[in-house]
PDB file of C-alpha atoms and ligand atoms in Angstrom:
ATOM      1  CA  UNK A   1      34.927  61.468  89.001  1.00 57.00           C
ATOM      2  CA  UNK A   2      33.146  64.814  89.324  1.00 61.00           C
ATOM      3  CA  UNK A   3      30.255  66.080  91.464  1.00 59.00           C
ATOM      4  CA  UNK A   4      26.928  67.284  89.999  1.00 57.00           C
ATOM      5  CA  UNK A   5      28.543  70.642  89.122  1.00 64.00           C
ATOM      6  CA  UNK A   6      31.279  68.931  87.115  1.00 73.00           C
ATOM      7  CA  UNK A   7      33.947  69.623  89.779  1.00 88.00           C
ATOM      8  CA  UNK A   8      36.560  67.042  90.698  1.00 91.00           C
ATOM      9  CA  UNK A   9      35.908  65.212  93.974  1.00 94.00           C
ATOM     10  CA  UNK A  10      39.132  66.232  95.760  1.00 97.00           C
ATOM     11  CA  UNK A  11      38.702  63.918  98.755  1.00 96.00           C
ATOM     12  CA  UNK A  12      38.357  60.962  96.447  1.00 97.00           C
ATOM     13  CA  UNK A  13      41.236  62.139  94.239  1.00 97.00           C
ATOM     14  CA  UNK A  14      43.565  62.464  97.283  1.00 98.00           C
ATOM     15  CA  UNK A  15      42.640  58.996  98.490  1.00 98.00           C
ATOM     16  CA  UNK A  16      43.209  57.518  95.023  1.00 98.00           C
ATOM     17  CA  UNK A  17      46.603  59.267  94.626  1.00 98.00           C
ATOM     18  CA  UNK A  18      47.757  58.055  98.066  1.00 98.00           C
ATOM     19  CA  UNK A  19      46.625  54.518  97.358  1.00 98.00           C
ATOM     20  CA  UNK A  20      48.407  54.441  93.995  1.00 98.00           C
ATOM     21  CA  UNK A  21      51.647  55.795  95.538  1.00 98.00           C
ATOM     22  CA  UNK A  22      51.505  53.267  98.395  1.00 97.00           C
ATOM     23  CA  UNK A  23      50.630  50.307  96.164  1.00 96.00           C
ATOM     24  CA  UNK A  24      53.375  51.097  93.656  1.00 95.00           C
ATOM     25  CA  UNK A  25      56.054  51.229  96.355  1.00 91.00           C
ATOM     26  CA  UNK A  26      55.206  47.564  97.014  1.00 92.00           C
ATOM     27  CA  UNK A  27      55.770  46.409  93.433  1.00 91.00           C
ATOM     28  CA  UNK A  28      58.859  44.446  92.489  1.00 87.00           C
ATOM     29  CA  UNK A  29      59.355  45.411  88.850  1.00 92.00           C
ATOM     30  CA  UNK A  30      60.613  48.994  88.520  1.00 92.00           C
ATOM     31  CA  UNK A  31      62.025  49.063  84.989  1.00 96.00           C
ATOM     32  CA  UNK A  32      65.468  50.196  83.909  1.00 96.00           C
ATOM     33  CA  UNK A  33      66.929  53.691  84.227  1.00 95.00           C
ATOM     34  CA  UNK A  34      67.817  55.617  81.063  1.00 94.00           C
ATOM     35  CA  UNK A  35      71.343  55.102  79.765  1.00 90.00           C
ATOM     36  CA  UNK A  36      71.413  58.652  78.384  1.00 89.00           C
ATOM     37  CA  UNK A  37      74.011  59.772  80.941  1.00 91.00           C
ATOM     38  CA  UNK A  38      75.978  58.117  83.782  1.00 91.00           C
ATOM     39  CA  UNK A  39      74.047  60.229  86.286  1.00 93.00           C
ATOM     40  CA  UNK A  40      70.684  59.015  84.987  1.00 93.00           C
ATOM     41  CA  UNK A  41      71.927  55.447  84.739  1.00 93.00           C
ATOM     42  CA  UNK A  42      72.917  55.486  88.404  1.00 95.00           C
ATOM     43  CA  UNK A  43      69.545  56.713  89.723  1.00 96.00           C
ATOM     44  CA  UNK A  44      67.644  54.748  92.366  1.00 95.00           C
ATOM     45  CA  UNK A  45      64.658  53.511  90.342  1.00 95.00           C
ATOM     46  CA  UNK A  46      62.622  52.762  93.472  1.00 94.00           C
ATOM     47  CA  UNK A  47      61.001  56.190  93.539  1.00 96.00           C
ATOM     48  CA  UNK A  48      57.570  57.484  92.574  1.00 97.00           C
ATOM     49  CA  UNK A  49      55.772  60.824  92.652  1.00 98.00           C
ATOM     50  CA  UNK A  50      52.444  62.131  91.373  1.00 98.00           C
ATOM     51  CA  UNK A  51      50.916  65.606  91.188  1.00 98.00           C
ATOM     52  CA  UNK A  52      47.468  66.517  89.895  1.00 98.00           C
ATOM     53  CA  UNK A  53      46.386  70.078  89.217  1.00 97.00           C
ATOM     54  CA  UNK A  54      42.623  70.385  88.750  1.00 96.00           C
ATOM     55  CA  UNK A  55      40.672  72.838  86.596  1.00 94.00           C
ATOM     56  CA  UNK A  56      39.358  74.386  89.829  1.00 93.00           C
ATOM     57  CA  UNK A  57      42.952  75.193  90.877  1.00 94.00           C
ATOM     58  CA  UNK A  58      43.426  72.503  93.546  1.00 96.00           C
ATOM     59  CA  UNK A  59      46.648  70.491  93.707  1.00 97.00           C
ATOM     60  CA  UNK A  60      46.813  66.915  94.971  1.00 98.00           C
ATOM     61  CA  UNK A  61      50.173  65.175  95.423  1.00 98.00           C
ATOM     62  CA  UNK A  62      51.500  61.845  96.697  1.00 98.00           C
ATOM     63  CA  UNK A  63      54.936  60.268  96.944  1.00 98.00           C
ATOM     64  CA  UNK A  64      57.956  62.274  95.782  1.00 98.00           C
ATOM     65  CA  UNK A  65      56.009  65.005  93.995  1.00 98.00           C
ATOM     66  CA  UNK A  66      58.755  67.551  94.700  1.00 98.00           C
ATOM     67  CA  UNK A  67      61.697  65.495  93.476  1.00 98.00           C
ATOM     68  CA  UNK A  68      63.372  67.192  90.478  1.00 98.00           C
ATOM     69  CA  UNK A  69      64.125  65.198  87.327  1.00 98.00           C
ATOM     70  CA  UNK A  70      65.177  66.123  83.795  1.00 98.00           C
ATOM     71  CA  UNK A  71      62.097  66.633  81.665  1.00 98.00           C
ATOM     72  CA  UNK A  72      63.768  65.275  78.478  1.00 97.00           C
ATOM     73  CA  UNK A  73      61.165  64.625  75.781  1.00 97.00           C
ATOM     74  CA  UNK A  74      58.341  66.247  77.747  1.00 98.00           C
ATOM     75  CA  UNK A  75      60.016  69.498  76.653  1.00 98.00           C
ATOM     76  CA  UNK A  76      58.838  68.683  73.116  1.00 98.00           C
ATOM     77  CA  UNK A  77      55.249  69.589  74.093  1.00 98.00           C
ATOM     78  CA  UNK A  78      56.394  73.068  75.071  1.00 98.00           C
ATOM     79  CA  UNK A  79      58.608  73.596  72.009  1.00 98.00           C
ATOM     80  CA  UNK A  80      55.705  72.527  69.772  1.00 98.00           C
ATOM     81  CA  UNK A  81      53.464  74.993  71.629  1.00 98.00           C
ATOM     82  CA  UNK A  82      55.914  77.817  70.914  1.00 97.00           C
ATOM     83  CA  UNK A  83      56.271  76.824  67.259  1.00 97.00           C
ATOM     84  CA  UNK A  84      52.488  76.712  66.763  1.00 97.00           C
ATOM     85  CA  UNK A  85      52.081  80.079  68.495  1.00 95.00           C
ATOM     86  CA  UNK A  86      54.661  81.629  66.186  1.00 95.00           C
ATOM     87  CA  UNK A  87      54.196  79.808  62.883  1.00 95.00           C
ATOM     88  CA  UNK A  88      50.746  78.162  63.187  1.00 93.00           C
ATOM     89  CA  UNK A  89      49.940  75.882  60.210  1.00 94.00           C
ATOM     90  CA  UNK A  90      53.358  76.443  58.572  1.00 96.00           C
ATOM     91  CA  UNK A  91      54.833  74.075  61.152  1.00 97.00           C
ATOM     92  CA  UNK A  92      53.196  71.193  59.267  1.00 97.00           C
ATOM     93  CA  UNK A  93      55.171  71.960  56.117  1.00 97.00           C
ATOM     94  CA  UNK A  94      58.274  70.886  58.073  1.00 97.00           C
ATOM     95  CA  UNK A  95      57.051  67.991  60.210  1.00 98.00           C
ATOM     96  CA  UNK A  96      54.248  65.398  60.000  1.00 97.00           C
ATOM     97  CA  UNK A  97      51.427  64.450  62.394  1.00 96.00           C
ATOM     98  CA  UNK A  98      51.631  60.670  62.158  1.00 94.00           C
ATOM     99  CA  UNK A  99      52.658  58.118  64.799  1.00 93.00           C
ATOM    100  CA  UNK A 100      56.060  56.743  63.855  1.00 86.00           C
ATOM    101  CA  UNK A 101      55.947  53.108  64.988  1.00 81.00           C
ATOM    102  CA  UNK A 102      59.717  53.396  65.516  1.00 81.00           C
ATOM    103  CA  UNK A 103      61.752  54.284  68.596  1.00 80.00           C
ATOM    104  CA  UNK A 104      62.114  57.962  69.536  1.00 78.00           C
ATOM    105  CA  UNK A 105      65.684  58.129  68.269  1.00 80.00           C
ATOM    106  CA  UNK A 106      65.186  56.202  65.031  1.00 83.00           C
ATOM    107  CA  UNK A 107      66.477  57.730  61.809  1.00 88.00           C
ATOM    108  CA  UNK A 108      65.031  55.238  59.290  1.00 88.00           C
ATOM    109  CA  UNK A 109      61.761  57.033  58.534  1.00 88.00           C
ATOM    110  CA  UNK A 110      63.544  60.279  57.904  1.00 92.00           C
ATOM    111  CA  UNK A 111      65.146  59.024  54.716  1.00 92.00           C
ATOM    112  CA  UNK A 112      61.929  57.396  53.531  1.00 92.00           C
ATOM    113  CA  UNK A 113      60.067  60.705  53.970  1.00 93.00           C
ATOM    114  CA  UNK A 114      62.818  62.868  52.484  1.00 95.00           C
ATOM    115  CA  UNK A 115      63.795  64.741  55.625  1.00 94.00           C
ATOM    116  CA  UNK A 116      60.240  65.347  56.919  1.00 96.00           C
ATOM    117  CA  UNK A 117      60.024  63.740  60.379  1.00 96.00           C
ATOM    118  CA  UNK A 118      56.873  61.761  61.156  1.00 95.00           C
ATOM    119  CA  UNK A 119      55.831  63.903  64.131  1.00 96.00           C
ATOM    120  CA  UNK A 120      57.178  66.598  66.500  1.00 97.00           C
ATOM    121  CA  UNK A 121      57.538  64.250  69.498  1.00 96.00           C
ATOM    122  CA  UNK A 122      60.253  61.956  68.182  1.00 94.00           C
ATOM    123  CA  UNK A 123      63.809  63.278  68.124  1.00 94.00           C
ATOM    124  CA  UNK A 124      64.030  64.094  64.386  1.00 95.00           C
ATOM    125  CA  UNK A 125      60.756  66.037  64.642  1.00 97.00           C
ATOM    126  CA  UNK A 126      61.768  67.886  67.798  1.00 97.00           C
ATOM    127  CA  UNK A 127      65.057  68.870  66.154  1.00 97.00           C
ATOM    128  CA  UNK A 128      63.228  70.390  63.186  1.00 98.00           C
ATOM    129  CA  UNK A 129      60.936  72.259  65.614  1.00 98.00           C
ATOM    130  CA  UNK A 130      64.030  73.546  67.419  1.00 97.00           C
ATOM    131  CA  UNK A 131      65.441  74.629  64.063  1.00 97.00           C
ATOM    132  CA  UNK A 132      62.252  76.663  63.508  1.00 97.00           C
ATOM    133  CA  UNK A 133      62.576  78.257  66.952  1.00 97.00           C
ATOM    134  CA  UNK A 134      66.331  78.841  66.834  1.00 95.00           C
ATOM    135  CA  UNK A 135      66.345  82.411  65.546  1.00 89.00           C
ATOM    136  CA  UNK A 136      62.650  83.110  65.840  1.00 91.00           C
ATOM    137  CA  UNK A 137      61.589  86.523  66.983  1.00 90.00           C
ATOM    138  CA  UNK A 138      58.145  87.709  67.921  1.00 90.00           C
ATOM    139  CA  UNK A 139      56.667  91.104  68.563  1.00 85.00           C
ATOM    140  CA  UNK A 140      53.714  90.048  70.721  1.00 87.00           C
ATOM    141  CA  UNK A 141      55.806  89.743  73.895  1.00 85.00           C
ATOM    142  CA  UNK A 142      55.520  85.934  73.871  1.00 88.00           C
ATOM    143  CA  UNK A 143      58.400  83.589  74.675  1.00 90.00           C
ATOM    144  CA  UNK A 144      60.729  82.038  72.111  1.00 90.00           C
ATOM    145  CA  UNK A 145      62.406  79.303  74.128  1.00 94.00           C
ATOM    146  CA  UNK A 146      61.162  76.486  76.312  1.00 97.00           C
ATOM    147  CA  UNK A 147      62.898  77.571  79.499  1.00 97.00           C
ATOM    148  CA  UNK A 148      61.364  81.062  79.409  1.00 96.00           C
ATOM    149  CA  UNK A 149      57.965  79.605  78.537  1.00 97.00           C
ATOM    150  CA  UNK A 150      58.144  77.228  81.523  1.00 98.00           C
ATOM    151  CA  UNK A 151      59.179  80.023  83.890  1.00 97.00           C
ATOM    152  CA  UNK A 152      56.187  82.061  82.764  1.00 96.00           C
ATOM    153  CA  UNK A 153      53.818  79.070  83.053  1.00 97.00           C
ATOM    154  CA  UNK A 154      55.065  78.749  86.649  1.00 97.00           C
ATOM    155  CA  UNK A 155      54.278  82.430  87.266  1.00 96.00           C
ATOM    156  CA  UNK A 156      57.949  83.387  87.473  1.00 92.00           C
ATOM    157  CA  UNK A 157      59.215  80.420  89.502  1.00 96.00           C
ATOM    158  CA  UNK A 158      62.523  79.441  87.819  1.00 95.00           C
ATOM    159  CA  UNK A 159      63.072  75.938  86.485  1.00 97.00           C
ATOM    160  CA  UNK A 160      66.543  74.411  86.887  1.00 96.00           C
ATOM    161  CA  UNK A 161      68.931  72.782  84.439  1.00 96.00           C
ATOM    162  CA  UNK A 162      71.082  69.702  85.034  1.00 96.00           C
ATOM    163  CA  UNK A 163      74.434  70.686  83.501  1.00 94.00           C
ATOM    164  CA  UNK A 164      75.913  67.264  84.160  1.00 94.00           C
ATOM    165  CA  UNK A 165      73.163  65.511  82.176  1.00 94.00           C
ATOM    166  CA  UNK A 166      73.334  68.131  79.410  1.00 94.00           C
ATOM    167  CA  UNK A 167      77.086  67.740  79.090  1.00 92.00           C
ATOM    168  CA  UNK A 168      77.112  63.969  79.058  1.00 90.00           C
ATOM    169  CA  UNK A 169      74.401  63.506  76.428  1.00 84.00           C
ATOM    170  CA  UNK A 170      77.152  62.538  74.006  1.00 66.00           C
ATOM    171  CA  UNK A 171      75.912  59.077  73.031  1.00 67.00           C
ATOM    172  CA  UNK A 172      72.416  59.974  71.857  1.00 71.00           C
ATOM    173  CA  UNK A 173      73.784  63.134  70.325  1.00 88.00           C
ATOM    174  CA  UNK A 174      75.652  61.259  67.610  1.00 91.00           C
ATOM    175  CA  UNK A 175      72.284  59.923  66.460  1.00 92.00           C
ATOM    176  CA  UNK A 176      70.577  63.306  66.923  1.00 95.00           C
ATOM    177  CA  UNK A 177      73.340  64.987  64.943  1.00 96.00           C
ATOM    178  CA  UNK A 178      72.871  62.465  62.139  1.00 95.00           C
ATOM    179  CA  UNK A 179      69.096  63.137  62.074  1.00 96.00           C
ATOM    180  CA  UNK A 180      69.574  66.893  61.901  1.00 97.00           C
ATOM    181  CA  UNK A 181      72.143  66.504  59.127  1.00 97.00           C
ATOM    182  CA  UNK A 182      69.865  64.199  57.148  1.00 97.00           C
ATOM    183  CA  UNK A 183      67.051  66.761  57.398  1.00 97.00           C
ATOM    184  CA  UNK A 184      69.535  69.401  56.250  1.00 97.00           C
ATOM    185  CA  UNK A 185      70.471  67.200  53.297  1.00 97.00           C
ATOM    186  CA  UNK A 186      66.791  67.274  52.295  1.00 97.00           C
ATOM    187  CA  UNK A 187      66.598  71.076  52.808  1.00 97.00           C
ATOM    188  CA  UNK A 188      64.486  70.770  55.932  1.00 98.00           C
ATOM    189  CA  UNK A 189      66.978  72.317  58.374  1.00 98.00           C
ATOM    190  CA  UNK A 190      68.089  75.931  58.086  1.00 97.00           C
ATOM    191  CA  UNK A 191      70.391  76.706  60.971  1.00 97.00           C
ATOM    192  CA  UNK A 192      73.762  75.442  62.146  1.00 97.00           C
ATOM    193  CA  UNK A 193      73.226  71.873  63.382  1.00 96.00           C
ATOM    194  CA  UNK A 194      75.470  72.243  66.438  1.00 95.00           C
ATOM    195  CA  UNK A 195      73.753  75.434  67.581  1.00 95.00           C
ATOM    196  CA  UNK A 196      70.285  73.858  67.311  1.00 96.00           C
ATOM    197  CA  UNK A 197      71.476  70.668  69.033  1.00 96.00           C
ATOM    198  CA  UNK A 198      72.660  72.754  71.970  1.00 94.00           C
ATOM    199  CA  UNK A 199      69.209  74.358  72.308  1.00 95.00           C
ATOM    200  CA  UNK A 200      67.656  70.892  72.167  1.00 96.00           C
ATOM    201  CA  UNK A 201      69.972  69.245  74.699  1.00 96.00           C
ATOM    202  CA  UNK A 202      69.601  72.183  77.089  1.00 96.00           C
ATOM    203  CA  UNK A 203      65.818  72.067  76.944  1.00 97.00           C
ATOM    204  CA  UNK A 204      65.848  68.283  77.572  1.00 97.00           C
ATOM    205  CA  UNK A 205      68.092  68.828  80.634  1.00 97.00           C
ATOM    206  CA  UNK A 206      65.643  71.244  82.291  1.00 98.00           C
ATOM    207  CA  UNK A 207      64.820  69.943  85.753  1.00 98.00           C
ATOM    208  CA  UNK A 208      61.338  70.146  87.230  1.00 98.00           C
ATOM    209  CA  UNK A 209      59.298  68.315  89.825  1.00 98.00           C
ATOM    210  CA  UNK A 210      56.004  66.551  89.132  1.00 98.00           C
ATOM    211  CA  UNK A 211      54.252  69.346  91.021  1.00 98.00           C
ATOM    212  CA  UNK A 212      55.831  71.970  88.735  1.00 98.00           C
ATOM    213  CA  UNK A 213      55.121  70.054  85.528  1.00 98.00           C
ATOM    214  CA  UNK A 214      51.470  69.495  86.433  1.00 98.00           C
ATOM    215  CA  UNK A 215      51.190  73.248  87.050  1.00 98.00           C
ATOM    216  CA  UNK A 216      52.987  74.144  83.828  1.00 98.00           C
ATOM    217  CA  UNK A 217      50.593  71.854  81.933  1.00 98.00           C
ATOM    218  CA  UNK A 218      47.460  73.719  83.063  1.00 97.00           C
ATOM    219  CA  UNK A 219      47.075  75.416  79.674  1.00 96.00           C
ATOM    220  CA  UNK A 220      46.712  71.984  78.041  1.00 97.00           C
ATOM    221  CA  UNK A 221      43.419  71.351  79.851  1.00 94.00           C
ATOM    222  CA  UNK A 222      41.672  73.505  77.187  1.00 77.00           C
ATOM    223  CA  UNK A 223      40.008  76.618  78.449  1.00 70.00           C
ATOM    224  CA  UNK A 224      36.413  77.023  77.325  1.00 72.00           C
ATOM    225  CA  UNK A 225      36.437  80.096  75.111  1.00 68.00           C
ATOM    226  CA  UNK A 226      33.836  82.869  75.073  1.00 71.00           C
ATOM    227  CA  UNK A 227      32.125  82.779  71.709  1.00 72.00           C
ATOM    228  CA  UNK A 228      33.392  86.254  70.757  1.00 81.00           C
ATOM    229  CA  UNK A 229      36.944  85.975  72.110  1.00 85.00           C
ATOM    230  CA  UNK A 230      38.875  85.085  68.959  1.00 88.00           C
ATOM    231  CA  UNK A 231      42.287  84.816  70.660  1.00 86.00           C
ATOM    232  CA  UNK A 232      40.898  82.446  73.297  1.00 88.00           C
ATOM    233  CA  UNK A 233      39.242  80.351  70.604  1.00 89.00           C
ATOM    234  CA  UNK A 234      42.542  80.112  68.736  1.00 90.00           C
ATOM    235  CA  UNK A 235      44.330  79.038  71.930  1.00 90.00           C
ATOM    236  CA  UNK A 236      41.696  76.385  72.612  1.00 91.00           C
ATOM    237  CA  UNK A 237      41.962  75.048  69.066  1.00 92.00           C
ATOM    238  CA  UNK A 238      45.762  74.892  69.333  1.00 95.00           C
ATOM    239  CA  UNK A 239      45.590  73.038  72.636  1.00 96.00           C
ATOM    240  CA  UNK A 240      43.162  70.489  71.218  1.00 95.00           C
ATOM    241  CA  UNK A 241      45.604  69.787  68.407  1.00 96.00           C
ATOM    242  CA  UNK A 242      48.555  69.410  70.774  1.00 98.00           C
ATOM    243  CA  UNK A 243      46.447  66.980  72.809  1.00 97.00           C
ATOM    244  CA  UNK A 244      45.631  64.991  69.669  1.00 97.00           C
ATOM    245  CA  UNK A 245      49.334  64.610  68.927  1.00 97.00           C
ATOM    246  CA  UNK A 246      50.088  63.698  72.547  1.00 98.00           C
ATOM    247  CA  UNK A 247      47.478  60.948  72.336  1.00 97.00           C
ATOM    248  CA  UNK A 248      48.671  59.517  69.028  1.00 96.00           C
ATOM    249  CA  UNK A 249      52.432  60.147  69.257  1.00 96.00           C
ATOM    250  CA  UNK A 250      53.305  61.040  72.871  1.00 96.00           C
ATOM    251  CA  UNK A 251      54.718  57.696  74.049  1.00 95.00           C
ATOM    252  CA  UNK A 252      57.040  56.908  71.148  1.00 90.00           C
ATOM    253  CA  UNK A 253      56.157  53.568  69.541  1.00 89.00           C
ATOM    254  CA  UNK A 254      54.175  52.570  72.656  1.00 93.00           C
ATOM    255  CA  UNK A 255      51.493  55.220  71.994  1.00 94.00           C
ATOM    256  CA  UNK A 256      48.792  52.767  70.894  1.00 95.00           C
ATOM    257  CA  UNK A 257      49.239  50.579  73.962  1.00 95.00           C
ATOM    258  CA  UNK A 258      49.244  53.660  76.191  1.00 97.00           C
ATOM    259  CA  UNK A 259      46.028  55.036  74.630  1.00 97.00           C
ATOM    260  CA  UNK A 260      44.425  51.623  75.147  1.00 97.00           C
ATOM    261  CA  UNK A 261      45.476  51.361  78.786  1.00 97.00           C
ATOM    262  CA  UNK A 262      45.255  54.982  79.937  1.00 98.00           C
ATOM    263  CA  UNK A 263      43.013  56.762  77.419  1.00 98.00           C
ATOM    264  CA  UNK A 264      44.551  60.208  77.974  1.00 98.00           C
ATOM    265  CA  UNK A 265      46.812  62.488  75.909  1.00 98.00           C
ATOM    266  CA  UNK A 266      50.271  62.341  77.489  1.00 98.00           C
ATOM    267  CA  UNK A 267      53.954  62.892  76.804  1.00 98.00           C
ATOM    268  CA  UNK A 268      56.740  60.900  78.374  1.00 97.00           C
ATOM    269  CA  UNK A 269      60.451  61.583  78.744  1.00 97.00           C
ATOM    270  CA  UNK A 270      63.339  59.222  79.446  1.00 96.00           C
ATOM    271  CA  UNK A 271      63.898  61.011  82.768  1.00 97.00           C
ATOM    272  CA  UNK A 272      60.868  58.985  83.939  1.00 98.00           C
ATOM    273  CA  UNK A 273      58.263  61.746  83.869  1.00 98.00           C
ATOM    274  CA  UNK A 274      54.915  61.627  82.067  1.00 98.00           C
ATOM    275  CA  UNK A 275      52.706  64.698  81.678  1.00 98.00           C
ATOM    276  CA  UNK A 276      49.072  63.719  81.041  1.00 98.00           C
ATOM    277  CA  UNK A 277      45.989  65.804  80.340  1.00 98.00           C
ATOM    278  CA  UNK A 278      42.381  65.187  81.342  1.00 97.00           C
ATOM    279  CA  UNK A 279      40.679  67.749  79.072  1.00 95.00           C
ATOM    280  CA  UNK A 280      38.730  70.428  80.991  1.00 93.00           C
ATOM    281  CA  UNK A 281      39.466  68.574  84.222  1.00 95.00           C
ATOM    282  CA  UNK A 282      43.095  68.109  85.250  1.00 97.00           C
ATOM    283  CA  UNK A 283      46.773  68.265  84.374  1.00 98.00           C
ATOM    284  CA  UNK A 284      48.708  65.337  85.845  1.00 98.00           C
ATOM    285  CA  UNK A 285      52.403  64.536  86.151  1.00 98.00           C
ATOM    286  CA  UNK A 286      53.804  61.217  87.361  1.00 98.00           C
ATOM    287  CA  UNK A 287      57.453  60.327  87.823  1.00 98.00           C
ATOM    288  CA  UNK A 288      59.223  57.008  88.317  1.00 98.00           C
ATOM    289  CA  UNK A 289      62.685  56.774  86.716  1.00 98.00           C
ATOM    290  CA  UNK A 290      62.565  53.086  85.718  1.00 98.00           C
ATOM    291  CA  UNK A 291      61.604  52.731  82.038  1.00 97.00           C
ATOM    292  CA  UNK A 292      59.873  50.047  79.977  1.00 96.00           C
ATOM    293  CA  UNK A 293      61.169  48.760  76.644  1.00 93.00           C
ATOM    294  CA  UNK A 294      59.764  51.771  74.768  1.00 93.00           C
ATOM    295  CA  UNK A 295      61.534  54.276  77.050  1.00 93.00           C
ATOM    296  CA  UNK A 296      58.340  55.213  78.931  1.00 96.00           C
ATOM    297  CA  UNK A 297      58.189  55.220  82.728  1.00 98.00           C
ATOM    298  CA  UNK A 298      57.032  51.732  83.686  1.00 97.00           C
ATOM    299  CA  UNK A 299      55.334  52.630  86.946  1.00 97.00           C
ATOM    300  CA  UNK A 300      54.323  56.076  85.729  1.00 98.00           C
ATOM    301  CA  UNK A 301      52.254  54.372  83.027  1.00 98.00           C
ATOM    302  CA  UNK A 302      50.803  51.948  85.572  1.00 98.00           C
ATOM    303  CA  UNK A 303      49.919  54.865  87.871  1.00 98.00           C
ATOM    304  CA  UNK A 304      48.117  56.731  85.084  1.00 98.00           C
ATOM    305  CA  UNK A 305      46.230  53.586  84.060  1.00 98.00           C
ATOM    306  CA  UNK A 306      44.997  53.211  87.644  1.00 98.00           C
ATOM    307  CA  UNK A 307      44.194  56.910  88.007  1.00 98.00           C
ATOM    308  CA  UNK A 308      42.103  57.021  84.832  1.00 97.00           C
ATOM    309  CA  UNK A 309      40.327  53.813  85.852  1.00 97.00           C
ATOM    310  CA  UNK A 310      39.574  54.898  89.414  1.00 97.00           C
ATOM    311  CA  UNK A 311      38.631  58.501  88.553  1.00 97.00           C
ATOM    312  CA  UNK A 312      36.770  57.381  85.426  1.00 96.00           C
ATOM    313  CA  UNK A 313      38.950  59.748  83.388  1.00 95.00           C
ATOM    314  CA  UNK A 314      39.302  58.873  79.716  1.00 95.00           C
ATOM    315  CA  UNK A 315      38.934  60.914  76.551  1.00 95.00           C
ATOM    316  CA  UNK A 316      37.020  57.939  75.150  1.00 95.00           C
ATOM    317  CA  UNK A 317      33.987  58.545  77.359  1.00 90.00           C
ATOM    318  CA  UNK A 318      33.003  58.118  80.987  1.00 84.00           C
ATOM    319  CA  UNK A 319      31.760  54.810  82.399  1.00 82.00           C
ATOM    320  CA  UNK A 320      29.268  56.499  84.686  1.00 76.00           C
ATOM    321  CA  UNK A 321      27.359  59.813  84.870  1.00 65.00           C
TER     322      UNK A 321
HETATM  323  N1  LIG B   1      67.502  64.079  75.321  1.00 71.17           N
HETATM  324  C1  LIG B   1      67.008  62.789  74.926  1.00 71.17           C
HETATM  325  C2  LIG B   1      67.507  62.411  73.544  1.00 71.17           C
HETATM  326  O1  LIG B   1      67.582  63.243  72.702  1.00 71.17           O
HETATM  327  C3  LIG B   1      65.513  62.818  75.032  1.00 71.17           C
HETATM  328  C4  LIG B   1      64.946  61.466  74.860  1.00 71.17           C
HETATM  329  C5  LIG B   1      63.533  61.323  75.336  1.00 71.17           C
HETATM  330  O2  LIG B   1      63.162  61.685  76.462  1.00 71.17           O
HETATM  331  O3  LIG B   1      62.784  60.788  74.526  1.00 71.17           O
HETATM  332  O4  LIG B   1      67.833  61.284  73.266  1.00 71.17           O
END
């Protein structure tokens, strides 16, 4: 919902965010915590936070918007951003752009497609992206790893890392190790598997709050580029493409259902966070650590469905003028 100048109605947005946070605290079904680590498994799932950063620079929050959680697969948006900045179209020689229809940690497609993962947002794809970034250097002063990129997107505010979660990611790492090795078997993995896995696990264990993630996601809103600013046009084009992948592949094999219900590009992580983008309008992060059967935050998805409905925010067109 915007006013006649296209600006978000902040009073309405605050009221909507508060109502969603209050309503969700009353629900009975909170989903299951991730079994990725004992710490995550033991989390109180009865928690919810939302933060919305608008294109005009306003921030609206409700619930536990400052609670830190591990960003897990949301980090894959930022690693893809770095890879596209550094290698542009060459990235797509190593990883596909298609929804997988399989769980995030599935290995089956990788053999069928001879070591080329279906997309950068499932584990095999993210591992290949991390392989690309592992020894990458750049001379334009840009960042080469997710943690540094996030710190710069937060204007120097430092993100944390949950060492306990990073260290106990043993279980999923057997599968991740197998995926990386299978890609290596097909000549689609250059570096030492263990070294790349460490980068990957560390980036997944970065801790941020919903408020911080919504702020870090501002660049995904797509800045309108001046017609003669080539660099800005390139950035805008890149962001559109990242958004397209978030829409089609961002919620594992629940991406179709999510697009149907919410209608916004988004990326979830098994820490319970979801980063969503309302192009040209807002960057949103919700967090509720109980997950649905796909590994997406159950109440986070519900919150985004209500937000897009009540604010009339959908990439598939507005209901009203
Ligand atoms: N670190 C997790 C893994 O590799 C990330 C899973 C996710 O959030 O999708 O299994």
